[in-house]
Short mmCIF file of C-alpha atoms in Angstrom, two decimals:
data_model
loop_
_atom_site.label_atom_id
_atom_site.label_comp_id
_atom_site.label_asym_id
_atom_site.label_seq_id
_atom_site.Cartn_x
_atom_site.Cartn_y
_atom_site.Cartn_z
CA GLY A 185 14.22 362.75 -33.83
CA TYR A 186 13.56 366.27 -32.57
CA TYR A 187 16.14 368.91 -32.20
CA ALA A 188 16.18 370.20 -28.59
CA ASP A 189 17.10 373.70 -29.61
CA ARG A 190 13.73 374.08 -31.39
CA TRP A 191 11.99 373.35 -28.12
CA LYS A 192 14.11 375.44 -25.86
CA LYS A 193 11.73 378.47 -25.59
CA MET A 194 8.87 376.21 -24.60
CA LEU A 195 10.67 373.88 -22.27
CA ILE A 196 12.91 376.28 -20.35
CA PRO A 197 10.94 379.46 -19.35
CA LYS A 198 13.16 382.37 -18.44
CA SER A 199 11.54 382.77 -15.00
CA SER A 200 12.34 379.11 -13.79
CA PRO A 201 14.72 376.68 -15.27
CA THR A 202 13.27 373.23 -16.00
CA LYS A 203 14.99 369.92 -16.73
CA THR A 204 13.53 367.79 -19.43
CA TYR A 205 14.55 364.28 -20.34
CA PHE A 206 13.82 362.50 -23.69
CA ASP A 207 14.62 358.82 -23.63
CA THR A 208 15.63 357.59 -26.94
CA SER A 209 18.01 354.86 -28.12
CA ASP A 210 20.66 354.91 -30.82
CA GLN A 211 19.03 352.09 -32.69
CA ASP A 212 16.05 352.15 -34.98
CA PRO A 213 13.16 352.71 -34.10
CA PHE A 214 14.84 354.95 -31.54
CA CYS A 215 12.48 354.55 -28.70
CA MET A 216 13.07 353.41 -25.16
CA TYR A 217 10.72 351.32 -23.01
CA ASN A 218 10.83 352.48 -19.38
CA TYR A 219 10.34 350.32 -16.32
CA LEU A 220 10.34 351.03 -12.60
CA LEU A 221 12.20 348.48 -10.52
CA ASP A 222 10.98 348.60 -6.97
CA ILE A 223 13.36 346.48 -4.83
CA THR A 224 13.73 345.66 -1.10
CA THR A 225 16.86 343.94 0.15
CA TRP A 226 17.77 342.27 3.43
CA ASN A 227 21.51 342.46 3.53
CA LYS A 228 22.64 343.53 7.01
CA SER A 229 25.52 345.58 5.54
CA ILE A 230 24.85 348.59 3.27
CA ARG A 231 25.56 347.67 -0.40
CA ARG A 232 26.23 350.31 -3.05
CA GLY A 233 26.21 349.41 -6.74
CA PHE A 234 24.39 349.04 -10.00
CA ILE A 235 21.64 346.75 -11.12
CA LYS A 236 21.19 345.49 -14.64
CA VAL A 237 17.84 343.94 -15.44
CA LYS A 238 17.33 341.22 -18.06
CA ILE A 239 13.81 340.19 -19.18
CA THR A 240 12.78 337.19 -21.23
CA ASP A 241 9.51 336.35 -22.92
CA TYR A 242 7.86 332.94 -23.42
CA ALA A 243 9.28 332.70 -26.91
CA GLY A 244 12.90 333.08 -25.49
CA ASN A 245 13.49 336.69 -26.69
CA THR A 246 15.70 338.49 -24.22
CA VAL A 247 16.47 342.18 -23.74
CA GLU A 248 18.84 343.84 -21.31
CA SER A 249 18.43 347.16 -19.60
CA GLU A 250 20.78 350.03 -19.93
CA MET A 251 23.16 350.50 -16.88
CA ASN A 252 22.18 353.43 -14.67
CA SER A 253 24.89 356.08 -14.47
CA GLU A 254 24.54 356.51 -10.73
CA ALA A 255 25.01 353.78 -8.09
CA SER A 256 22.15 352.98 -5.78
CA THR A 257 22.40 352.43 -2.07
CA PHE A 258 20.80 349.31 -0.70
CA GLN A 259 20.00 349.08 3.03
CA GLN A 260 18.23 346.35 4.94
CA TYR A 261 14.43 346.55 4.59
CA LYS A 262 14.64 349.86 2.65
CA ARG A 263 12.81 350.12 -0.64
CA VAL A 264 14.81 351.46 -3.59
CA LYS A 265 13.21 352.56 -6.83
CA ILE A 266 15.33 352.40 -10.00
CA LEU A 267 14.22 353.74 -13.42
CA THR A 268 15.52 351.39 -16.10
CA GLY A 269 15.05 351.38 -19.93
CA PHE A 270 15.07 348.77 -22.69
CA TYR A 271 15.52 349.22 -26.41
CA ARG A 272 12.74 346.65 -27.09
CA ASP A 273 9.54 345.89 -25.24
CA LEU A 274 8.44 342.36 -24.41
CA GLU A 275 4.71 341.95 -24.03
CA THR A 276 4.61 338.82 -21.89
CA ILE A 277 7.53 338.38 -19.52
CA SER A 278 8.37 334.84 -18.38
CA LYS A 279 11.62 335.50 -16.61
CA ILE A 280 13.44 338.41 -14.84
CA SER A 281 16.99 338.34 -13.74
CA LEU A 282 19.07 340.92 -12.00
CA THR A 283 22.82 341.42 -11.97
CA PHE A 284 24.35 343.45 -9.15
CA SER A 285 27.63 345.04 -9.71
CA THR A 286 29.89 347.44 -7.69
CA LYS A 287 32.10 348.16 -10.80
CA THR A 288 35.20 347.59 -8.77
CA LEU A 289 37.99 345.25 -10.01
CA ILE A 290 39.65 344.75 -6.62
CA GLY A 291 38.24 343.78 -3.35
CA PRO A 292 35.64 341.26 -2.31
CA LYS A 293 32.55 340.38 -4.38
CA HIS A 294 29.24 341.23 -2.72
CA LYS A 295 25.90 339.65 -3.19
CA LEU A 296 22.64 341.53 -2.90
CA ARG A 297 20.00 339.48 -1.14
CA ILE A 298 16.50 340.46 -2.44
CA LEU A 299 13.49 340.24 -0.16
CA GLN A 300 10.97 341.63 -2.62
CA MET A 301 10.97 343.13 -6.10
CA ARG A 302 8.49 344.48 -8.57
CA LEU A 303 9.02 345.53 -12.20
CA LYS A 304 6.41 347.78 -13.61
CA SER A 305 6.13 349.10 -17.22
CA LEU A 306 5.76 352.82 -17.33
CA ASN A 307 4.81 352.80 -21.03
CA ASN A 308 2.10 350.21 -20.36
CA PRO A 309 1.11 350.61 -16.74
CA GLU A 310 -1.61 347.96 -16.98
CA ARG A 311 1.09 345.28 -17.20
#
C-alpha cells in the first residue's frame, strides 16, 4: 500500500482543496474492481435504500459488492447510477442479482421494480 501522507503535497494543492479516493480492499491482493450500476425503476412511489450486487460466472464463482454507505433514491423512470466495488473480478458474468434493502427493522418491506439495468466494468470498459 501507499501512505497518503507522502502524497499530500501533490494531491492537495494549497490553493484549492481536492478530494482523492483510493479504492483498496482489506484482503490480499488489496485491489478493488469497480463497476457502474445504471438502473431505472418503475415503482410509482419513491423508494430510498441500498442495493447490493452479486455476480456469478459460468464456473459458479460468486462475488458480492460492498454496500454503499449512502442510500440511493429511486423514482419512477429516473435513472440512478451507483458505483459499486468487488474484491475479485469475474471475467465472464453469467448471472447478476440485486438485493434492495432499506436497512429498517420495522415497517413494511418494499420491493424495487426494475425496468432496465446495466452493469459496466470501470476497470475493463470493453466488457
